[in-house]
CSV table of C-alpha atoms in Angstrom, one decimal:
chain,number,residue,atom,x,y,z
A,1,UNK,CA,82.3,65.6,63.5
A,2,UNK,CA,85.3,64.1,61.9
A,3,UNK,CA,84.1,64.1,58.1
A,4,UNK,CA,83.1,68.1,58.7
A,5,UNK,CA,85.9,68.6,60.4
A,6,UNK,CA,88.6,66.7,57.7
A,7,UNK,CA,86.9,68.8,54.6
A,8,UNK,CA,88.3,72.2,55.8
A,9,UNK,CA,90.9,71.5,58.3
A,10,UNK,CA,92.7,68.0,58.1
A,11,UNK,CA,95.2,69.0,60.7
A,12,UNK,CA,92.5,69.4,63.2
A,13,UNK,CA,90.1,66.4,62.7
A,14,UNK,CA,91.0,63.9,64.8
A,15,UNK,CA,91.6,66.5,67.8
A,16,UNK,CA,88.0,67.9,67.3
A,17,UNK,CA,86.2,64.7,67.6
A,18,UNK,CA,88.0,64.4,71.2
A,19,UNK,CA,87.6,67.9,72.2
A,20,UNK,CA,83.9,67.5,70.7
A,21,UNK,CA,83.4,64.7,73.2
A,22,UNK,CA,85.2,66.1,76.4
A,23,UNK,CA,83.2,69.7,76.1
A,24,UNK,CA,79.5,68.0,75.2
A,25,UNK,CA,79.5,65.2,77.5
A,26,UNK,CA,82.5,64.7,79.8
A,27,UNK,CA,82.3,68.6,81.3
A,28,UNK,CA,78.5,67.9,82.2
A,29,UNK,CA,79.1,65.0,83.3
A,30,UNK,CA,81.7,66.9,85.6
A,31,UNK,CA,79.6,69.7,86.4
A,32,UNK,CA,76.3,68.1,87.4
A,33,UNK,CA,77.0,64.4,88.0
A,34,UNK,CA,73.8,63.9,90.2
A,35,UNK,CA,71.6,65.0,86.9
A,36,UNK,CA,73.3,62.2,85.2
A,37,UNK,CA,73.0,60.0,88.4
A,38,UNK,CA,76.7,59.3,88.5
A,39,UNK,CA,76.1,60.3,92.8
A,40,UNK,CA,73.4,59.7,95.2
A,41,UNK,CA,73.8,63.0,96.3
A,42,UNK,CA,70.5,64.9,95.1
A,43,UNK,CA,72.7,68.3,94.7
A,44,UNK,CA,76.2,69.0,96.1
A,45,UNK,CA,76.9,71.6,98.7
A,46,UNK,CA,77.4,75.1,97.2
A,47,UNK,CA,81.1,75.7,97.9
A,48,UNK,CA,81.6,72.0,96.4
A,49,UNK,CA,79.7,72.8,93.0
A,50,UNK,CA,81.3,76.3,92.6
A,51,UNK,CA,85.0,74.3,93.2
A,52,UNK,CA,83.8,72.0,90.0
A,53,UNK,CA,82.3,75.1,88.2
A,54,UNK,CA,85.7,76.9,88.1
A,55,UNK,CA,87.8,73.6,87.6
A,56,UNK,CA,85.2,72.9,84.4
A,57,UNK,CA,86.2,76.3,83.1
A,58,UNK,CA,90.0,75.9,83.0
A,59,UNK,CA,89.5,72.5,81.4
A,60,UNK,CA,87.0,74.1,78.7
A,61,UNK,CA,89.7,76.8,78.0
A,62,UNK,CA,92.3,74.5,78.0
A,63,UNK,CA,90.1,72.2,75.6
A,64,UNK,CA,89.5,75.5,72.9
A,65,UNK,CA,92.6,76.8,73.3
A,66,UNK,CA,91.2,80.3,74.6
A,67,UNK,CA,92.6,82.5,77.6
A,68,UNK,CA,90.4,84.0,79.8
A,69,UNK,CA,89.9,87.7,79.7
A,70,UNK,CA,87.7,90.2,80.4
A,71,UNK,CA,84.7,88.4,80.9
A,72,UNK,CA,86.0,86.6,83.9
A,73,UNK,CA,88.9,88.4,85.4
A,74,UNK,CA,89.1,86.3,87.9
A,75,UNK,CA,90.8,83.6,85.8
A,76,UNK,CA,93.0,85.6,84.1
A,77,UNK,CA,95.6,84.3,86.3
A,78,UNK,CA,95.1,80.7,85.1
A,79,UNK,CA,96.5,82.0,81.8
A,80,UNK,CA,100.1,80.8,82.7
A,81,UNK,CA,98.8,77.6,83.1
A,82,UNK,CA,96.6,77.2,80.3
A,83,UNK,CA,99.8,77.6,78.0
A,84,UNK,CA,102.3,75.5,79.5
């Protein structure tokens, strides 16, 4: 990821291997620990996975950089916090 990453944007290499690492296995991780057997808990409650669900999305936004919009206007109010 580096190497790709140095040949067209040097400034952003070494920030893409950790945001490359927090969105493919650090979120997931987050998201569904019991598929990665991180609880004995065979599946969380609903209102505790959608509380994880929405806290994943404001750290993947905050990771890329991206407001929310449209798509989930719901978030939209997270905005202020994403670019603090």
């Amino acid at each position: 990821v580096y190497d790709s990453v140095q040949a067209r944007f040097p400034e952003k290499a070494l920030i893409s291997v950790g945001v490359f690492y927090f969105l493919r296995f650090l979120i997931p991780a987050f998201v569904a620990p019991h598929r990665f057997g991180l609880t004995s808990v065979a599946t969380p409650p609903p209102h505790v996975h959608r509380t994880v669900l929405l806290v994943s999305k404001v750290l993947q936004a905050l990771a890329n950089g991206t407001p929310f919009g449209d798509k989930e206007a719901f978030m939209v109010p997270l905005n202020g916090f994403l670019t603090t």
